[in-house]
């Protein structure tokens, strides 16, 4: 109610001032009437700034301007990355894009893949059988790079979405057989005699080959590294860490004419079990180097 009264008084003052400005003033002096024009007075009103406490810092306000501004900022951030990098390492060959969230934090999205089996030796042993490995990796990832001390030292963490094809082929020993669960399975026709203490279960079972697939659909990873700048725009980096891909599922078969014999089928199932127990690269080591261009 007090606010209404003050408003009314202010309106009345303004109205009277306007009236005085519009009408002349007549003064009678010694029977002479003199008319004086009153100059209008310009009154400046200055609004005092009102300070509001920022109690909702970081929250997008529900106004069209704020929403438009926030959308524009997000769009500009996405379309204007801070850096692009090329990399090579145990995940494969690839690249990533980085967006600077602040001076110590960078969001990264990247991909790495290809045939990297030779980086891990190209073969491995599982229960006495040596397997050659061929790989076709595809590892898209999303992560965060931190510079906790605002210098070249970095710490990274994120998620890989692995889609890695791993093919394995068993190498028969010098006499042309695979030893599975204490029995010998010959890839070709066997013409020798049973050695003492080692049973020949089947011959002409062909090659023992198959594939592996890691069970994790999402693989968390963590790294530490360094990212020194060489110039204002160019830099290099290196990282060490690991990703947890989980255990493997194996699918193994024999390819020879006697591969369907009960003993040969049992041998293939046992080879699968041996490979799953081996769980090749359950923990995938991450070793990578690369170069970065900063905008």
mmCIF file of C-alpha atoms in Angstrom:
data_model
loop_
_atom_site.group_PDB
_atom_site.id
_atom_site.type_symbol
_atom_site.label_atom_id
_atom_site.label_comp_id
_atom_site.label_asym_id
_atom_site.label_seq_id
_atom_site.Cartn_x
_atom_site.Cartn_y
_atom_site.Cartn_z
ATOM 1 C CA UNK A 1 0.000 0.000 0.000
ATOM 2 C CA UNK A 2 2.887 2.337 0.803
ATOM 3 C CA UNK A 3 4.360 1.650 -2.648
ATOM 4 C CA UNK A 4 1.062 2.689 -4.289
ATOM 5 C CA UNK A 5 0.977 5.936 -2.290
ATOM 6 C CA UNK A 6 4.547 6.801 -3.222
ATOM 7 C CA UNK A 7 3.764 6.161 -6.875
ATOM 8 C CA UNK A 8 0.732 8.449 -6.711
ATOM 9 C CA UNK A 9 2.748 11.247 -5.106
ATOM 10 C CA UNK A 10 5.459 10.922 -7.721
ATOM 11 C CA UNK A 11 2.858 11.105 -10.498
ATOM 12 C CA UNK A 12 1.318 14.216 -8.959
ATOM 13 C CA UNK A 13 4.696 15.959 -8.728
ATOM 14 C CA UNK A 14 5.456 15.176 -12.354
ATOM 15 C CA UNK A 15 2.022 16.426 -13.430
ATOM 16 C CA UNK A 16 2.339 19.705 -11.556
ATOM 17 C CA UNK A 17 5.800 20.261 -12.981
ATOM 18 C CA UNK A 18 4.463 19.726 -16.460
ATOM 19 C CA UNK A 19 1.602 22.152 -15.797
ATOM 20 C CA UNK A 20 3.967 24.850 -14.612
ATOM 21 C CA UNK A 21 6.061 24.355 -17.663
ATOM 22 C CA UNK A 22 3.033 24.703 -19.947
ATOM 23 C CA UNK A 23 1.350 27.811 -18.373
ATOM 24 C CA UNK A 24 2.801 31.345 -18.064
ATOM 25 C CA UNK A 25 2.874 33.100 -14.663
ATOM 26 C CA UNK A 26 1.199 36.550 -14.334
ATOM 27 C CA UNK A 27 2.626 38.997 -11.738
ATOM 28 C CA UNK A 28 0.881 42.327 -10.873
ATOM 29 C CA UNK A 29 3.326 45.081 -9.908
ATOM 30 C CA UNK A 30 2.157 48.737 -9.407
ATOM 31 C CA UNK A 31 -1.004 48.121 -11.338
ATOM 32 C CA UNK A 32 0.954 46.715 -14.208
ATOM 33 C CA UNK A 33 0.576 43.195 -15.199
ATOM 34 C CA UNK A 34 3.726 41.497 -16.324
ATOM 35 C CA UNK A 35 3.701 38.104 -17.864
ATOM 36 C CA UNK A 36 6.687 35.896 -17.173
ATOM 37 C CA UNK A 37 7.368 32.701 -19.115
ATOM 38 C CA UNK A 38 8.582 29.960 -16.802
ATOM 39 C CA UNK A 39 11.305 27.901 -18.312
ATOM 40 C CA UNK A 40 10.609 24.215 -17.995
ATOM 41 C CA UNK A 41 13.054 22.472 -15.723
ATOM 42 C CA UNK A 42 14.492 19.210 -16.882
ATOM 43 C CA UNK A 43 14.679 16.741 -14.055
ATOM 44 C CA UNK A 44 16.857 13.688 -14.500
ATOM 45 C CA UNK A 45 15.865 10.543 -12.728
ATOM 46 C CA UNK A 46 18.552 7.959 -12.244
ATOM 47 C CA UNK A 47 17.605 4.396 -11.440
ATOM 48 C CA UNK A 48 19.737 2.823 -8.806
ATOM 49 C CA UNK A 49 21.187 -0.528 -9.869
ATOM 50 C CA UNK A 50 19.761 -3.488 -8.023
ATOM 51 C CA UNK A 51 22.186 -6.204 -6.953
ATOM 52 C CA UNK A 52 20.980 -9.790 -6.984
ATOM 53 C CA UNK A 53 22.790 -12.541 -5.155
ATOM 54 C CA UNK A 54 24.001 -15.308 -7.508
ATOM 55 C CA UNK A 55 22.467 -18.118 -5.537
ATOM 56 C CA UNK A 56 21.937 -20.286 -8.657
ATOM 57 C CA UNK A 57 25.388 -20.099 -10.193
ATOM 58 C CA UNK A 58 25.888 -22.686 -12.894
ATOM 59 C CA UNK A 59 22.156 -23.235 -13.407
ATOM 60 C CA UNK A 60 20.558 -22.345 -16.766
ATOM 61 C CA UNK A 61 17.794 -19.828 -16.002
ATOM 62 C CA UNK A 62 14.406 -20.448 -17.518
ATOM 63 C CA UNK A 63 14.391 -17.389 -19.783
ATOM 64 C CA UNK A 64 14.547 -17.380 -23.597
ATOM 65 C CA UNK A 65 17.765 -15.320 -23.621
ATOM 66 C CA UNK A 66 19.513 -17.647 -21.189
ATOM 67 C CA UNK A 67 18.423 -20.748 -23.052
ATOM 68 C CA UNK A 68 19.511 -19.313 -26.389
ATOM 69 C CA UNK A 69 22.805 -18.146 -24.895
ATOM 70 C CA UNK A 70 23.456 -21.504 -23.248
ATOM 71 C CA UNK A 71 22.692 -23.364 -26.472
ATOM 72 C CA UNK A 72 24.982 -21.081 -28.411
ATOM 73 C CA UNK A 73 27.812 -21.642 -25.943
ATOM 74 C CA UNK A 74 27.382 -25.420 -26.087
ATOM 75 C CA UNK A 75 27.250 -25.357 -29.898
ATOM 76 C CA UNK A 76 30.353 -23.197 -30.100
ATOM 77 C CA UNK A 77 32.187 -25.516 -27.698
ATOM 78 C CA UNK A 78 31.338 -28.632 -29.710
ATOM 79 C CA UNK A 79 32.166 -27.087 -33.067
ATOM 80 C CA UNK A 80 35.376 -25.433 -31.871
ATOM 81 C CA UNK A 81 37.598 -28.149 -30.365
ATOM 82 C CA UNK A 82 40.741 -27.240 -28.471
ATOM 83 C CA UNK A 83 43.005 -29.811 -30.158
ATOM 84 C CA UNK A 84 43.286 -32.727 -32.552
ATOM 85 C CA UNK A 85 45.778 -35.582 -32.114
ATOM 86 C CA UNK A 86 47.141 -38.531 -34.067
ATOM 87 C CA UNK A 87 48.199 -41.626 -32.134
ATOM 88 C CA UNK A 88 49.683 -45.097 -32.476
ATOM 89 C CA UNK A 89 49.865 -47.775 -29.813
ATOM 90 C CA UNK A 90 48.427 -50.950 -28.386
ATOM 91 C CA UNK A 91 44.838 -49.866 -29.159
ATOM 92 C CA UNK A 92 45.810 -49.404 -32.796
ATOM 93 C CA UNK A 93 46.329 -46.458 -35.089
ATOM 94 C CA UNK A 94 43.932 -43.564 -34.727
ATOM 95 C CA UNK A 95 43.108 -40.007 -33.756
ATOM 96 C CA UNK A 96 41.155 -38.018 -31.205
ATOM 97 C CA UNK A 97 39.542 -34.611 -30.742
ATOM 98 C CA UNK A 98 39.813 -32.663 -27.488
ATOM 99 C CA UNK A 99 37.565 -29.978 -26.034
ATOM 100 C CA UNK A 100 38.946 -27.786 -23.260
ATOM 101 C CA UNK A 101 36.573 -27.570 -20.302
ATOM 102 C CA UNK A 102 38.997 -25.435 -18.296
ATOM 103 C CA UNK A 103 42.755 -24.925 -18.059
ATOM 104 C CA UNK A 104 43.262 -28.311 -16.373
ATOM 105 C CA UNK A 105 40.544 -30.484 -17.937
ATOM 106 C CA UNK A 106 40.019 -31.712 -21.480
ATOM 107 C CA UNK A 107 37.273 -33.970 -22.831
ATOM 108 C CA UNK A 108 38.448 -36.412 -25.516
ATOM 109 C CA UNK A 109 36.652 -38.510 -28.127
ATOM 110 C CA UNK A 110 38.681 -40.794 -30.365
ATOM 111 C CA UNK A 111 39.110 -44.034 -32.251
ATOM 112 C CA UNK A 112 42.002 -46.463 -32.627
ATOM 113 C CA UNK A 113 42.175 -49.783 -34.441
ATOM 114 C CA UNK A 114 43.795 -52.042 -37.014
ATOM 115 C CA UNK A 115 45.947 -55.169 -36.832
ATOM 116 C CA UNK A 116 48.053 -54.841 -33.696
ATOM 117 C CA UNK A 117 48.795 -58.524 -33.043
ATOM 118 C CA UNK A 118 52.508 -58.030 -33.729
ATOM 119 C CA UNK A 119 52.659 -55.505 -30.887
ATOM 120 C CA UNK A 120 51.867 -58.402 -28.520
ATOM 121 C CA UNK A 121 54.218 -60.890 -30.160
ATOM 122 C CA UNK A 122 51.816 -62.289 -32.745
ATOM 123 C CA UNK A 123 51.221 -65.550 -30.851
ATOM 124 C CA UNK A 124 50.584 -67.040 -27.405
ATOM 125 C CA UNK A 125 50.434 -70.424 -25.682
ATOM 126 C CA UNK A 126 47.396 -72.020 -24.045
ATOM 127 C CA UNK A 127 47.753 -75.399 -22.305
ATOM 128 C CA UNK A 128 50.715 -76.487 -24.395
ATOM 129 C CA UNK A 129 49.374 -75.345 -27.781
ATOM 130 C CA UNK A 130 50.852 -72.379 -29.563
ATOM 131 C CA UNK A 131 48.400 -70.108 -31.429
ATOM 132 C CA UNK A 132 49.126 -67.536 -34.104
ATOM 133 C CA UNK A 133 46.979 -64.431 -33.740
ATOM 134 C CA UNK A 134 45.488 -62.043 -36.265
ATOM 135 C CA UNK A 135 43.565 -59.011 -35.049
ATOM 136 C CA UNK A 136 41.299 -56.352 -36.459
ATOM 137 C CA UNK A 137 40.754 -53.859 -33.657
ATOM 138 C CA UNK A 138 38.120 -51.136 -33.478
ATOM 139 C CA UNK A 139 38.242 -49.118 -30.269
ATOM 140 C CA UNK A 140 36.188 -45.917 -30.111
ATOM 141 C CA UNK A 141 36.628 -44.208 -26.755
ATOM 142 C CA UNK A 142 35.473 -41.251 -24.686
ATOM 143 C CA UNK A 143 37.542 -39.933 -21.817
ATOM 144 C CA UNK A 144 38.855 -37.041 -19.747
ATOM 145 C CA UNK A 145 42.447 -35.810 -19.624
ATOM 146 C CA UNK A 146 43.491 -33.975 -16.460
ATOM 147 C CA UNK A 147 46.528 -31.796 -15.807
ATOM 148 C CA UNK A 148 46.391 -31.845 -11.992
ATOM 149 C CA UNK A 149 49.462 -29.626 -11.619
ATOM 150 C CA UNK A 150 48.737 -27.473 -14.694
ATOM 151 C CA UNK A 151 51.922 -28.685 -16.406
ATOM 152 C CA UNK A 152 52.908 -31.456 -18.824
ATOM 153 C CA UNK A 153 51.914 -34.343 -16.469
ATOM 154 C CA UNK A 154 48.505 -35.871 -17.319
ATOM 155 C CA UNK A 155 46.072 -38.385 -15.900
ATOM 156 C CA UNK A 156 43.343 -39.918 -18.026
ATOM 157 C CA UNK A 157 40.259 -42.073 -17.538
ATOM 158 C CA UNK A 158 37.319 -43.096 -19.666
ATOM 159 C CA UNK A 159 35.416 -45.812 -21.477
ATOM 160 C CA UNK A 160 36.323 -47.855 -24.570
ATOM 161 C CA UNK A 161 33.612 -49.492 -26.673
ATOM 162 C CA UNK A 162 35.633 -52.457 -28.021
ATOM 163 C CA UNK A 163 34.696 -54.264 -31.223
ATOM 164 C CA UNK A 164 37.816 -56.346 -31.736
ATOM 165 C CA UNK A 165 38.046 -59.369 -34.029
ATOM 166 C CA UNK A 166 40.679 -61.882 -32.878
ATOM 167 C CA UNK A 167 41.398 -64.970 -35.006
ATOM 168 C CA UNK A 168 43.611 -67.805 -33.752
ATOM 169 C CA UNK A 169 45.237 -70.717 -35.574
ATOM 170 C CA UNK A 170 46.974 -73.525 -33.672
ATOM 171 C CA UNK A 171 50.473 -74.556 -34.669
ATOM 172 C CA UNK A 172 50.948 -78.327 -34.731
ATOM 173 C CA UNK A 173 54.172 -79.474 -33.161
ATOM 174 C CA UNK A 174 57.085 -80.894 -35.147
ATOM 175 C CA UNK A 175 55.377 -84.249 -35.677
ATOM 176 C CA UNK A 176 52.152 -82.628 -36.867
ATOM 177 C CA UNK A 177 49.825 -83.112 -33.886
ATOM 178 C CA UNK A 178 48.023 -81.123 -31.194
ATOM 179 C CA UNK A 179 48.252 -82.337 -27.630
ATOM 180 C CA UNK A 180 44.874 -81.734 -25.959
ATOM 181 C CA UNK A 181 44.078 -83.078 -22.517
ATOM 182 C CA UNK A 182 46.897 -85.601 -22.794
ATOM 183 C CA UNK A 183 45.789 -87.000 -26.207
ATOM 184 C CA UNK A 184 47.364 -86.485 -29.616
ATOM 185 C CA UNK A 185 45.297 -85.267 -32.550
ATOM 186 C CA UNK A 186 47.159 -85.342 -35.849
ATOM 187 C CA UNK A 187 46.452 -82.749 -38.481
ATOM 188 C CA UNK A 188 47.238 -85.294 -41.254
ATOM 189 C CA UNK A 189 47.285 -89.083 -41.589
ATOM 190 C CA UNK A 190 49.234 -90.638 -38.756
ATOM 191 C CA UNK A 191 51.528 -93.495 -39.697
ATOM 192 C CA UNK A 192 53.539 -94.007 -36.538
ATOM 193 C CA UNK A 193 52.992 -96.172 -33.493
ATOM 194 C CA UNK A 194 51.509 -95.123 -30.173
ATOM 195 C CA UNK A 195 54.227 -93.695 -27.958
ATOM 196 C CA UNK A 196 54.286 -95.045 -24.440
ATOM 197 C CA UNK A 197 52.125 -92.985 -22.113
ATOM 198 C CA UNK A 198 50.618 -90.798 -24.839
ATOM 199 C CA UNK A 199 47.412 -91.893 -26.529
ATOM 200 C CA UNK A 200 46.672 -91.153 -30.182
ATOM 201 C CA UNK A 201 42.990 -90.195 -30.196
ATOM 202 C CA UNK A 202 42.463 -89.346 -33.880
ATOM 203 C CA UNK A 203 44.331 -88.523 -37.052
ATOM 204 C CA UNK A 204 43.563 -86.346 -40.076
ATOM 205 C CA UNK A 205 41.581 -83.916 -37.943
ATOM 206 C CA UNK A 206 42.897 -80.949 -39.922
ATOM 207 C CA UNK A 207 43.732 -77.492 -38.628
ATOM 208 C CA UNK A 208 42.643 -76.260 -35.231
ATOM 209 C CA UNK A 209 41.436 -72.679 -35.643
ATOM 210 C CA UNK A 210 38.859 -70.296 -34.282
ATOM 211 C CA UNK A 211 38.148 -66.864 -32.845
ATOM 212 C CA UNK A 212 38.079 -65.018 -29.532
ATOM 213 C CA UNK A 213 35.736 -62.280 -28.354
ATOM 214 C CA UNK A 214 36.045 -60.295 -25.147
ATOM 215 C CA UNK A 215 32.894 -60.230 -23.052
ATOM 216 C CA UNK A 216 32.927 -56.597 -21.950
ATOM 217 C CA UNK A 217 30.817 -54.290 -24.126
ATOM 218 C CA UNK A 218 32.262 -51.301 -22.268
ATOM 219 C CA UNK A 219 35.874 -51.336 -21.092
ATOM 220 C CA UNK A 220 36.993 -48.810 -18.465
ATOM 221 C CA UNK A 221 40.548 -47.525 -18.778
ATOM 222 C CA UNK A 222 43.021 -45.343 -16.896
ATOM 223 C CA UNK A 223 46.327 -43.813 -17.971
ATOM 224 C CA UNK A 224 49.114 -41.527 -16.884
ATOM 225 C CA UNK A 225 51.298 -39.633 -19.299
ATOM 226 C CA UNK A 226 53.003 -36.472 -20.446
ATOM 227 C CA UNK A 227 51.936 -33.760 -22.937
ATOM 228 C CA UNK A 228 54.643 -31.158 -23.430
ATOM 229 C CA UNK A 229 54.117 -28.353 -25.959
ATOM 230 C CA UNK A 230 56.840 -27.910 -28.575
ATOM 231 C CA UNK A 231 55.435 -24.643 -29.952
ATOM 232 C CA UNK A 232 52.318 -22.591 -29.287
ATOM 233 C CA UNK A 233 50.326 -24.964 -31.504
ATOM 234 C CA UNK A 234 52.225 -28.263 -31.710
ATOM 235 C CA UNK A 235 52.941 -30.789 -28.985
ATOM 236 C CA UNK A 236 53.663 -34.473 -28.392
ATOM 237 C CA UNK A 237 52.343 -36.960 -25.882
ATOM 238 C CA UNK A 238 52.842 -40.420 -24.450
ATOM 239 C CA UNK A 239 50.575 -42.519 -22.234
ATOM 240 C CA UNK A 240 50.777 -45.719 -20.188
ATOM 241 C CA UNK A 241 47.835 -47.543 -18.654
ATOM 242 C CA UNK A 242 45.401 -50.412 -19.024
ATOM 243 C CA UNK A 243 41.837 -51.231 -20.020
ATOM 244 C CA UNK A 244 39.776 -54.061 -18.590
ATOM 245 C CA UNK A 245 38.276 -56.016 -21.519
ATOM 246 C CA UNK A 246 37.080 -58.976 -19.447
ATOM 247 C CA UNK A 247 37.366 -62.682 -20.108
ATOM 248 C CA UNK A 248 37.009 -64.144 -23.604
ATOM 249 C CA UNK A 249 34.530 -66.418 -25.317
ATOM 250 C CA UNK A 250 36.227 -68.873 -27.690
ATOM 251 C CA UNK A 251 34.872 -70.613 -30.773
ATOM 252 C CA UNK A 252 37.219 -73.352 -32.063
ATOM 253 C CA UNK A 253 36.837 -76.047 -34.701
ATOM 254 C CA UNK A 254 38.877 -78.697 -36.508
ATOM 255 C CA UNK A 255 38.783 -78.655 -40.302
ATOM 256 C CA UNK A 256 39.868 -82.175 -41.371
ATOM 257 C CA UNK A 257 37.843 -85.096 -42.722
ATOM 258 C CA UNK A 258 37.746 -86.732 -39.290
ATOM 259 C CA UNK A 259 36.866 -83.521 -37.445
ATOM 260 C CA UNK A 260 33.370 -84.849 -36.682
ATOM 261 C CA UNK A 261 34.575 -87.920 -34.851
ATOM 262 C CA UNK A 262 33.433 -87.821 -31.209
ATOM 263 C CA UNK A 263 37.018 -87.689 -29.973
ATOM 264 C CA UNK A 264 37.842 -84.770 -32.313
ATOM 265 C CA UNK A 265 34.691 -82.856 -31.315
ATOM 266 C CA UNK A 266 35.573 -83.314 -27.652
ATOM 267 C CA UNK A 267 39.098 -82.096 -28.399
ATOM 268 C CA UNK A 268 37.777 -78.890 -30.014
ATOM 269 C CA UNK A 269 35.523 -78.207 -26.983
ATOM 270 C CA UNK A 270 38.464 -78.747 -24.651
ATOM 271 C CA UNK A 271 40.605 -76.360 -26.717
ATOM 272 C CA UNK A 272 37.865 -73.727 -26.342
ATOM 273 C CA UNK A 273 37.889 -74.179 -22.589
ATOM 274 C CA UNK A 274 41.684 -73.891 -22.487
ATOM 275 C CA UNK A 275 41.552 -70.643 -24.474
ATOM 276 C CA UNK A 276 38.861 -69.162 -22.229
ATOM 277 C CA UNK A 277 40.884 -70.085 -19.158
ATOM 278 C CA UNK A 278 43.864 -68.341 -20.749
ATOM 279 C CA UNK A 279 41.660 -65.246 -21.257
ATOM 280 C CA UNK A 280 44.119 -63.606 -23.629
ATOM 281 C CA UNK A 281 44.438 -59.869 -22.969
ATOM 282 C CA UNK A 282 41.800 -59.707 -20.228
ATOM 283 C CA UNK A 283 43.695 -56.606 -19.179
ATOM 284 C CA UNK A 284 44.715 -54.776 -22.343
ATOM 285 C CA UNK A 285 47.882 -52.750 -21.752
ATOM 286 C CA UNK A 286 47.670 -49.226 -23.146
ATOM 287 C CA UNK A 287 50.867 -47.824 -24.589
ATOM 288 C CA UNK A 288 50.563 -44.934 -27.017
ATOM 289 C CA UNK A 289 52.490 -42.013 -28.444
ATOM 290 C CA UNK A 290 51.342 -39.236 -30.705
ATOM 291 C CA UNK A 291 51.357 -35.624 -31.793
ATOM 292 C CA UNK A 292 48.855 -32.837 -31.063
ATOM 293 C CA UNK A 293 47.852 -29.648 -32.835
ATOM 294 C CA UNK A 294 46.210 -27.032 -30.621
ATOM 295 C CA UNK A 295 43.975 -24.313 -32.022
#
